[in-house]
Short mmCIF file of C-alpha atoms in Angstrom, two decimals:
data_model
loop_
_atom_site.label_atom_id
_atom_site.label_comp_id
_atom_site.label_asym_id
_atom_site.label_seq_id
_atom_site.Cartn_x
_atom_site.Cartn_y
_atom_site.Cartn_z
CA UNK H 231 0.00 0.00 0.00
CA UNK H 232 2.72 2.49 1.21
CA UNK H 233 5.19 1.24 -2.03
CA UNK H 234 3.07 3.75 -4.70
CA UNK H 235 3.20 6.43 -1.80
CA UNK H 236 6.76 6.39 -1.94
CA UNK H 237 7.14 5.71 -5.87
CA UNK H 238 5.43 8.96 -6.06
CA UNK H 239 7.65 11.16 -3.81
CA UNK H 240 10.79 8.98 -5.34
CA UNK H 241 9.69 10.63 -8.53
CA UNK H 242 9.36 14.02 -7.25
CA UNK H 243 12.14 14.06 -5.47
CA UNK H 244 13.66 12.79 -8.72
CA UNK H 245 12.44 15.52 -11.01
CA UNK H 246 13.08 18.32 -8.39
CA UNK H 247 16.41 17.36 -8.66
CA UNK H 248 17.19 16.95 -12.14
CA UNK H 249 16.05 20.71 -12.84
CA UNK H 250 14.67 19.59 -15.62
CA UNK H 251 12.63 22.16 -17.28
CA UNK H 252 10.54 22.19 -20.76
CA UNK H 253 10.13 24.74 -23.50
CA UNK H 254 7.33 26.73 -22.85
CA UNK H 255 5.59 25.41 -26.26
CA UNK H 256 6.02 21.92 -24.79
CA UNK H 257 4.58 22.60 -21.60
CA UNK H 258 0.67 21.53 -23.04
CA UNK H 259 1.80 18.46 -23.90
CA UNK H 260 3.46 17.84 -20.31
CA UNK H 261 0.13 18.78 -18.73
CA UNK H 262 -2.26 16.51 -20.75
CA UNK H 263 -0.19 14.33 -20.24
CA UNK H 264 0.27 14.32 -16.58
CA UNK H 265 -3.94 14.27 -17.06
CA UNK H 266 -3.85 10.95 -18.83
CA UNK H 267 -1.04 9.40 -16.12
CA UNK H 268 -3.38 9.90 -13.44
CA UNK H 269 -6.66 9.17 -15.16
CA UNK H 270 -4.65 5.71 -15.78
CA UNK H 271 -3.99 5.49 -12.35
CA UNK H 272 -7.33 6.33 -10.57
CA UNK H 273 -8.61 3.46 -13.38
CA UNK H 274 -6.21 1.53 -12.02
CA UNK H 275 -7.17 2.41 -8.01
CA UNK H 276 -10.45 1.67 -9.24
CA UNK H 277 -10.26 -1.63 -10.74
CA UNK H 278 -7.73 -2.69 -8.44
CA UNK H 279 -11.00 -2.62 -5.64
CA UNK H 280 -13.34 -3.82 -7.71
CA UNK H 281 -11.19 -6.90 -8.30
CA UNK H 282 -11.11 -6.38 -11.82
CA UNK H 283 -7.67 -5.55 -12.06
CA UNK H 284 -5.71 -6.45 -15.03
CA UNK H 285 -1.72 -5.35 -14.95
CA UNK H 286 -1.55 -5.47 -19.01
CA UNK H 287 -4.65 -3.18 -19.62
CA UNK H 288 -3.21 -1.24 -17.05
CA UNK H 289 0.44 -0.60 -17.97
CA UNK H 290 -0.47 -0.44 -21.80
CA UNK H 291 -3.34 1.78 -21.23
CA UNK H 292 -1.15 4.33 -19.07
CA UNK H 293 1.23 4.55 -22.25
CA UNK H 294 -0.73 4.37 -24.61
CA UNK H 295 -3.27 7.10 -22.85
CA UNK H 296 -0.10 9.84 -22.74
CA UNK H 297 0.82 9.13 -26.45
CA UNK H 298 -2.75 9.60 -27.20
CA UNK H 299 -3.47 12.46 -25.73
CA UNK H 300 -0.32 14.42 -26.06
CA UNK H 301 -0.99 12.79 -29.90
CA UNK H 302 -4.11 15.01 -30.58
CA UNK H 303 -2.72 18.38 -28.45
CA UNK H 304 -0.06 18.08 -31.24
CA UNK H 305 -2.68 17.43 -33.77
CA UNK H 306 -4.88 20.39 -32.10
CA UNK H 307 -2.26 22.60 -32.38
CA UNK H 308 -1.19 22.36 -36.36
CA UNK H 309 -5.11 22.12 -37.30
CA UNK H 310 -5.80 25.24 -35.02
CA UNK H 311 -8.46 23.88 -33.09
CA UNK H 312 -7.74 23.24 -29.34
CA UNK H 313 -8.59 19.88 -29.25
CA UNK H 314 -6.46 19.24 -26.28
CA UNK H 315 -9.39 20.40 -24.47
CA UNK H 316 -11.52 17.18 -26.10
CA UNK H 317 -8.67 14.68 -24.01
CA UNK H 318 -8.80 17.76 -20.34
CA UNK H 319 -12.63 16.88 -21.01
CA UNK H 320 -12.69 13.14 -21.58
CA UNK H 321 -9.53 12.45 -18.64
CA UNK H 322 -11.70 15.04 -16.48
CA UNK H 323 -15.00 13.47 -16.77
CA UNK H 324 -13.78 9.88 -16.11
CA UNK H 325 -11.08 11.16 -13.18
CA UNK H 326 -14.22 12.55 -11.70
CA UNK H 327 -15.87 9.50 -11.93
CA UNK H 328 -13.58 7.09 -10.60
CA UNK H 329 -13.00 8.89 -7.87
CA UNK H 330 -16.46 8.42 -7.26
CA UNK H 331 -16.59 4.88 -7.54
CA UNK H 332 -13.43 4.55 -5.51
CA UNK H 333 -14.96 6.83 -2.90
CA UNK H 334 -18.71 4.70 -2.98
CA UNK H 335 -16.32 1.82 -2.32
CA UNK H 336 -14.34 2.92 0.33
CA UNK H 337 -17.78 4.27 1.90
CA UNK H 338 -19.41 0.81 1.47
CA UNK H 339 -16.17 -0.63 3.30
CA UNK H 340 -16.32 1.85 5.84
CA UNK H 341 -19.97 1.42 7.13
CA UNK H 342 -19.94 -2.17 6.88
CA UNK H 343 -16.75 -2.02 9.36
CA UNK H 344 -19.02 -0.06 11.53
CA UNK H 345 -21.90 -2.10 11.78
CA UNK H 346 -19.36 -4.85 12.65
CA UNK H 347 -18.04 -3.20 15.49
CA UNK H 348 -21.45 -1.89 16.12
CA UNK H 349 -22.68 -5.28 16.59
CA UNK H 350 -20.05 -6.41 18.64
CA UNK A 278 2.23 -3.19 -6.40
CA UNK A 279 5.59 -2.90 -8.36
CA UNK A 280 3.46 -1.29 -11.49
CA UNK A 281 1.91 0.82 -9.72
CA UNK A 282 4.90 1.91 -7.73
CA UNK A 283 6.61 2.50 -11.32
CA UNK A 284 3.91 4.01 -12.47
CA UNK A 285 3.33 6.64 -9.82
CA UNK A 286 7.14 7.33 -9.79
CA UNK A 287 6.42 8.58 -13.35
CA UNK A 288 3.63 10.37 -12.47
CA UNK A 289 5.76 12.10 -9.66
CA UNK A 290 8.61 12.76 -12.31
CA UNK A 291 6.24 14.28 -14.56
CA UNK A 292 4.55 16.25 -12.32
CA UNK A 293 8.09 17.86 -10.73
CA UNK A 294 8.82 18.70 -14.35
CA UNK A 295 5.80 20.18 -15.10
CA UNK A 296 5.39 22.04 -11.47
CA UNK A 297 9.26 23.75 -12.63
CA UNK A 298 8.18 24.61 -15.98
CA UNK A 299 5.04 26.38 -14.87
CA UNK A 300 6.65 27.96 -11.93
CA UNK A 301 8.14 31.27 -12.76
CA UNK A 302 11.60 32.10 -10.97
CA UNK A 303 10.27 35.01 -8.47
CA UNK A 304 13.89 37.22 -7.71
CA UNK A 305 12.98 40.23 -6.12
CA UNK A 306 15.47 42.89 -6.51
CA UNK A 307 16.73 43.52 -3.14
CA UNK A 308 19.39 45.57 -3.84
CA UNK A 309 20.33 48.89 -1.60
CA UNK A 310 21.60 52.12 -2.95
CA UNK A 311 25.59 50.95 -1.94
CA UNK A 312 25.09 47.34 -3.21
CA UNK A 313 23.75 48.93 -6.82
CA UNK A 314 26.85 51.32 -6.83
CA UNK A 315 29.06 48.44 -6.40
CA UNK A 316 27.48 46.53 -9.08
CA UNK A 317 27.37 49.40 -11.15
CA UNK A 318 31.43 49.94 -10.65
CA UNK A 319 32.07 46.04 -11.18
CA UNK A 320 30.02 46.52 -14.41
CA UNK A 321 31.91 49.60 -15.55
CA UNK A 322 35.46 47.86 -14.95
CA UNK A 323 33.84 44.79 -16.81
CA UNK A 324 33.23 47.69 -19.74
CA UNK A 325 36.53 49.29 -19.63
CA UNK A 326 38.24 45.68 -19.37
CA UNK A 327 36.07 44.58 -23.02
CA UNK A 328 36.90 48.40 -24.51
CA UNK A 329 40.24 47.44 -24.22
CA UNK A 330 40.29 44.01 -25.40
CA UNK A 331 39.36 45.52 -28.46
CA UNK A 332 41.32 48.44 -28.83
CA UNK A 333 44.11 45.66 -28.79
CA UNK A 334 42.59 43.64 -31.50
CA UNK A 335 41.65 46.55 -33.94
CA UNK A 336 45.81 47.41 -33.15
CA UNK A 337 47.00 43.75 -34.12
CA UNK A 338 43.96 43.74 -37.15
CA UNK A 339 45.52 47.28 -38.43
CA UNK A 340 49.05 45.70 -37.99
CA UNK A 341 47.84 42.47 -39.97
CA UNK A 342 46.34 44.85 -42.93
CA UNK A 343 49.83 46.40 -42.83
CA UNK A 344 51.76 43.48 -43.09
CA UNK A 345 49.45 42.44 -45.88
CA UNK A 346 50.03 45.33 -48.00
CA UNK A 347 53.30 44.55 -47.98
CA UNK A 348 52.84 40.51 -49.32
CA UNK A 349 52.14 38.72 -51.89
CA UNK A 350 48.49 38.62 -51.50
CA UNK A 351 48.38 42.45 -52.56
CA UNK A 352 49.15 41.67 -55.64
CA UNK A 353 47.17 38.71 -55.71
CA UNK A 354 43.98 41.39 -54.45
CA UNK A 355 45.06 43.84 -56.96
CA UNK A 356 44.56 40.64 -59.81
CA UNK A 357 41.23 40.00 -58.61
CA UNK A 358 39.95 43.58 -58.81
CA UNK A 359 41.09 43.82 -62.24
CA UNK A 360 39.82 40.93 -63.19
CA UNK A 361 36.62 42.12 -61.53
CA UNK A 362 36.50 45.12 -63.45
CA UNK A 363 36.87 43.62 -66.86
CA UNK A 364 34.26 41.24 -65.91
CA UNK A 365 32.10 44.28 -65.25
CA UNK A 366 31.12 43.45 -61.69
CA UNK A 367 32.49 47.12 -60.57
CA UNK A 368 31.41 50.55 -61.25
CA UNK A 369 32.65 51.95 -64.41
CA UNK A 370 33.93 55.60 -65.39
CA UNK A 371 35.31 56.93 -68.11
CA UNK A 372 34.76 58.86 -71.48
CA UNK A 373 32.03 58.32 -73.35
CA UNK A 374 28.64 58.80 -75.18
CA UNK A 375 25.46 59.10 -73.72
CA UNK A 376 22.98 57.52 -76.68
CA UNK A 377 19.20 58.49 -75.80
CA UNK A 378 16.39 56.01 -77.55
CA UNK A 379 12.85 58.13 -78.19
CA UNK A 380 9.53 57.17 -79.64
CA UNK A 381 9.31 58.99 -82.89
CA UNK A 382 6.22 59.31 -84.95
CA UNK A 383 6.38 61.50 -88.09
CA UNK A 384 3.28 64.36 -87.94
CA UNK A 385 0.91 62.23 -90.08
CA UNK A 386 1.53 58.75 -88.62
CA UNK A 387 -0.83 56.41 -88.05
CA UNK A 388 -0.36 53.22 -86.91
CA UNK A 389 0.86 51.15 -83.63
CA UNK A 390 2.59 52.19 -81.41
CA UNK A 391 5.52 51.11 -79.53
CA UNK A 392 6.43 51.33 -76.17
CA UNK A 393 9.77 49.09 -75.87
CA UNK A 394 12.67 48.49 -78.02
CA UNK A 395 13.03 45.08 -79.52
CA UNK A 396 15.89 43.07 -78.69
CA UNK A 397 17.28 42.22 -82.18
CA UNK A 398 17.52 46.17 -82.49
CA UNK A 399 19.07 46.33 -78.86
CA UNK A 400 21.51 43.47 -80.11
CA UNK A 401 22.27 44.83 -83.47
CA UNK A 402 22.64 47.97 -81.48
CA UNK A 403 25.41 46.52 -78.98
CA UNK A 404 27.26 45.06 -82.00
CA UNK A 405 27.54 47.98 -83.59
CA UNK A 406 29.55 49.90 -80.58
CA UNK A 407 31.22 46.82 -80.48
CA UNK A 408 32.70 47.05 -83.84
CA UNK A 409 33.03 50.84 -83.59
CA UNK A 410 35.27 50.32 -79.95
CA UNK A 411 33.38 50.95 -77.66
CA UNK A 412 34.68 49.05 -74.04
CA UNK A 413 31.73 48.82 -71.65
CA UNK A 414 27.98 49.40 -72.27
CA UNK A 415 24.91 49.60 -70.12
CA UNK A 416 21.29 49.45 -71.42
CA UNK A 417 19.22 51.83 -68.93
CA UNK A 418 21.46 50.87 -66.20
CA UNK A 419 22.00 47.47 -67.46
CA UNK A 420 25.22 46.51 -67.50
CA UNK A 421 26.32 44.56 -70.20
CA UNK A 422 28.59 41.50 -70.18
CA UNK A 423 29.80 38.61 -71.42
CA UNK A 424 26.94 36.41 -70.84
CA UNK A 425 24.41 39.05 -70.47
CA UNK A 426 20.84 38.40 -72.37
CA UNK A 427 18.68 40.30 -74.10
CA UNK A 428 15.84 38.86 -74.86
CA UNK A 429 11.96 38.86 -75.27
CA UNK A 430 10.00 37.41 -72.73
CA UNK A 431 5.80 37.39 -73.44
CA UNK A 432 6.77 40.75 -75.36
CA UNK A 433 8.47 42.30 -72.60
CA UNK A 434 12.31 43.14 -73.69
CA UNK A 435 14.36 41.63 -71.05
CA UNK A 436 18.58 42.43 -70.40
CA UNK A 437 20.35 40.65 -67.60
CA UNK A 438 16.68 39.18 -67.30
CA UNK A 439 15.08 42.50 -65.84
CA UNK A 440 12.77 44.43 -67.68
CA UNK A 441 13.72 47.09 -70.06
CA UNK A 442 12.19 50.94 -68.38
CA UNK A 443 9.91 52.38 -70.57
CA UNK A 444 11.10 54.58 -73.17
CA UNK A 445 13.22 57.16 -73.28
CA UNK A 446 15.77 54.75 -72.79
CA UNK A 447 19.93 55.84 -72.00
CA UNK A 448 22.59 53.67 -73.43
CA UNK A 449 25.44 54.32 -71.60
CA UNK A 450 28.74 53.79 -73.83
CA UNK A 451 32.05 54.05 -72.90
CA UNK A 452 35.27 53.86 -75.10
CA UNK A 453 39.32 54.34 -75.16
CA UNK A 454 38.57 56.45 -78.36
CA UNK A 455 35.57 58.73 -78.12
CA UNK A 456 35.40 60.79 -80.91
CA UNK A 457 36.12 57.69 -83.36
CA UNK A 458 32.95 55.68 -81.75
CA UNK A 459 31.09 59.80 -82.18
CA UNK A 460 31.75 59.82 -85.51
CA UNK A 461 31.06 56.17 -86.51
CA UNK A 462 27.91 56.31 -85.19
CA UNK A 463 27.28 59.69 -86.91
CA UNK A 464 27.35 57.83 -90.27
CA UNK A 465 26.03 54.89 -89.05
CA UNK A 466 22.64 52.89 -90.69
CA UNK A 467 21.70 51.87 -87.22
CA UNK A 468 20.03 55.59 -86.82
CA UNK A 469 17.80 54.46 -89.57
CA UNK A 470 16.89 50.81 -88.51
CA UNK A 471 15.80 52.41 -85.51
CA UNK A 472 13.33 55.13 -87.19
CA UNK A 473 12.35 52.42 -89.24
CA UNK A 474 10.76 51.11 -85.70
CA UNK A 475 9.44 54.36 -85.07
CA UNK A 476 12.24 54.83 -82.39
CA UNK A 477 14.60 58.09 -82.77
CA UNK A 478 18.72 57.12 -81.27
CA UNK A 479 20.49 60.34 -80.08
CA UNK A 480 23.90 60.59 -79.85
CA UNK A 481 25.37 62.98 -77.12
CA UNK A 482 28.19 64.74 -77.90
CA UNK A 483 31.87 63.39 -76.72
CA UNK A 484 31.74 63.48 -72.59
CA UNK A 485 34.55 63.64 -70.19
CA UNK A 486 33.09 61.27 -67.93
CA UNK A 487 29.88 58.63 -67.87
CA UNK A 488 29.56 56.40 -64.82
CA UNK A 489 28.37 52.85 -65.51
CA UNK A 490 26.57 50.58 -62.94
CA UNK A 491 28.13 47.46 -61.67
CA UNK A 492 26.62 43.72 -63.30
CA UNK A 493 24.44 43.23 -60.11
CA UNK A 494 24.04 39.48 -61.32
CA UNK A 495 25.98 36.22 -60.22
CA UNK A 496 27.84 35.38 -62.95
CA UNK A 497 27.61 31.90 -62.78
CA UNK A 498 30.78 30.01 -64.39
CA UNK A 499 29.60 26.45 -65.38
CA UNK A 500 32.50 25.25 -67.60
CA UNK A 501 35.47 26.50 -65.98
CA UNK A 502 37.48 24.78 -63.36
CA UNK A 503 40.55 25.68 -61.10
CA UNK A 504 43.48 23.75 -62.03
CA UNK A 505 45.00 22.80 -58.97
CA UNK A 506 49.06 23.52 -59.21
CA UNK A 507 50.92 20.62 -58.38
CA UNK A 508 53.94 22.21 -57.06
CA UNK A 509 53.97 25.05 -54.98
CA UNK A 510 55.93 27.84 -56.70
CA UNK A 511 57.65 30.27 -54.23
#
């Protein structure tokens, strides 16, 4: 449980480090993408609770997700449209709803542990 | 676990990277009054140390143009611009005749009319001083050389592919012998060919000095090659 925790502060310990920066024009791409990583990974949350957790989907969808989206900001860009927005939209929509799922579940979890102890 | 530790070490990586692109380096100036004037003297030292750096290379570039003079490659310059100049890729000026081409219509003339000279005329023109001496030419401010066209293009007369100005038109002529090229042209038929195309050629009289433009082309040398010495001769 704790090992994603400290994946994640690994990695921003990481990146703080490094310095690295990107060109401003870049920067869009970045974002959606850091939109897709973590849509992938509340899926992933999600599914992991509902037992329907499949590590393929999972890694291939995080990958291919990013490529996708930062795929049409790119396209978006050189038609003129902002069709980044379609992927903030999409990622933003189905973060939003995972969360809710995972929250539903966690809720579920929670009051049945209460009526256990309730009961005892 | 393992993917998702890898995969939330990305996200954290990412998201460091993004969080120090976005956020903007926020240096307040700080500085007090003594601090700026100390900066402001280490900047002005900084200015007097680069003014003299290159006081010292404009001294050693001036001595290198001096020691130049004095070598070979003078002479080697001194080829080249004379070479340039009898290519005709430098200002010309010299003696010469100043011929002027007019539209000329006789009082009861009816008939087309024409607004550019044709380029066989031009080219029968050019031959002409040719033949008659003359050493550089330039068609309203076209100069003419070796490889220079004149040509019709869709009925526009084109030399050194620009467009002829429209008429009155100044052919530039200079020669080694003035008053010979004066008075061959004085006698000359090519006054008539060009009347016959309703076009009137005046000759100027004999001038001290006519200034031709430069060829403003590239003049492109296709068949020619450097031949590389073999030996070194010193």
């Amino acid at each position: 449980m704790w090992l994603p925790l400290i994946g994640l502060i690994v990695g921003l310990v990481l990146g703080l480090l490094t310095d690295l920066r990107v060109p401003d024009e870049y920067s869009n791409y970045l974002s959606i993408a850091v939109l897709a990583a973590f849509d992938t990974l509340i899926g992933g949350i999600r599914a992991h609770l509902q037992n329907s957790y499949d590590e393929s989907v999972f890694i291939s969808g995080f990958f291919f997700n990013i490529i996708l989206a930062a795929s049409l900001a790119f396209l978006g860009v050189h038609l003129g449209v902002d069709l980044y927005l379609a992927a903030v939209f999409a990622f933003g929509v189905r973060l939003f709803q995972n969360i809710a799922v995972i929250r539903r579940i966690w809720l579920t979890k929670w009051m049945e542990r209460r009526q256990k102890s309730e009961k005892n | 676990m393992i993917h998702f530790t890898l995969i939330t070490t990305i996200i954290g990586f990412m998201l460091a990277v993004q969080f120090q692109t976005i956020r903007q380096p926020v240096v307040r100036d700080t500085r007090d009054i003594w601090e700026l004037r100390k900066d402001l003297k280490q900047e002005q030292e900084l200015q007097h140390r680069l003014l003299l750096e290159i006081r010292d290379y404009e001294e050693k570039l001036h001595s290198y143009e001096k020691k130049q003079s004095t070598s070979k490659e003078t002479v080697l310059q001194e080829t080249v611009n004379e070479l340039k100049q009898e290519a005709g890729l430098t200002e010309a000026k010299g003696a010469g005749l100043v011929l002027t081409i007019e539209p000329f219509y006789p009082d009861n003339y009816v008939g087309p009319i024409t607004e550019t000279v044709s380029p066989e005329l031009l080219k029968r023109l050019v031959n002409e001083l040719n033949m008659y001496g003359a050493k550089e030419i330039a068609i309203a401010n076209e100069r003419i050389i070796n490889t220079t066209a004149i040509r019709d293009v869709n009925g526009v007369t084109k030399v050194n592919n620009r467009k002829l100005t429209s008429l009155p038109i100044e052919v530039k002529v200079i020669a080694d012998d003035v008053q010979s090229l004066y008075s061959h042209l004085q006698v000359s038929n090519i006054l008539d060919d060009f009347i016959i195309e309703n076009l009137q050629l005046t000759v100027s009289k004999p001038m001290s000095t006519v200034i031709l433009p430069p060829y403003e082309g590239q003049v492109r040398v296709k068949y020619m090659k450097a031949v590389k010495a073999e030996k070194e001769e010193n």
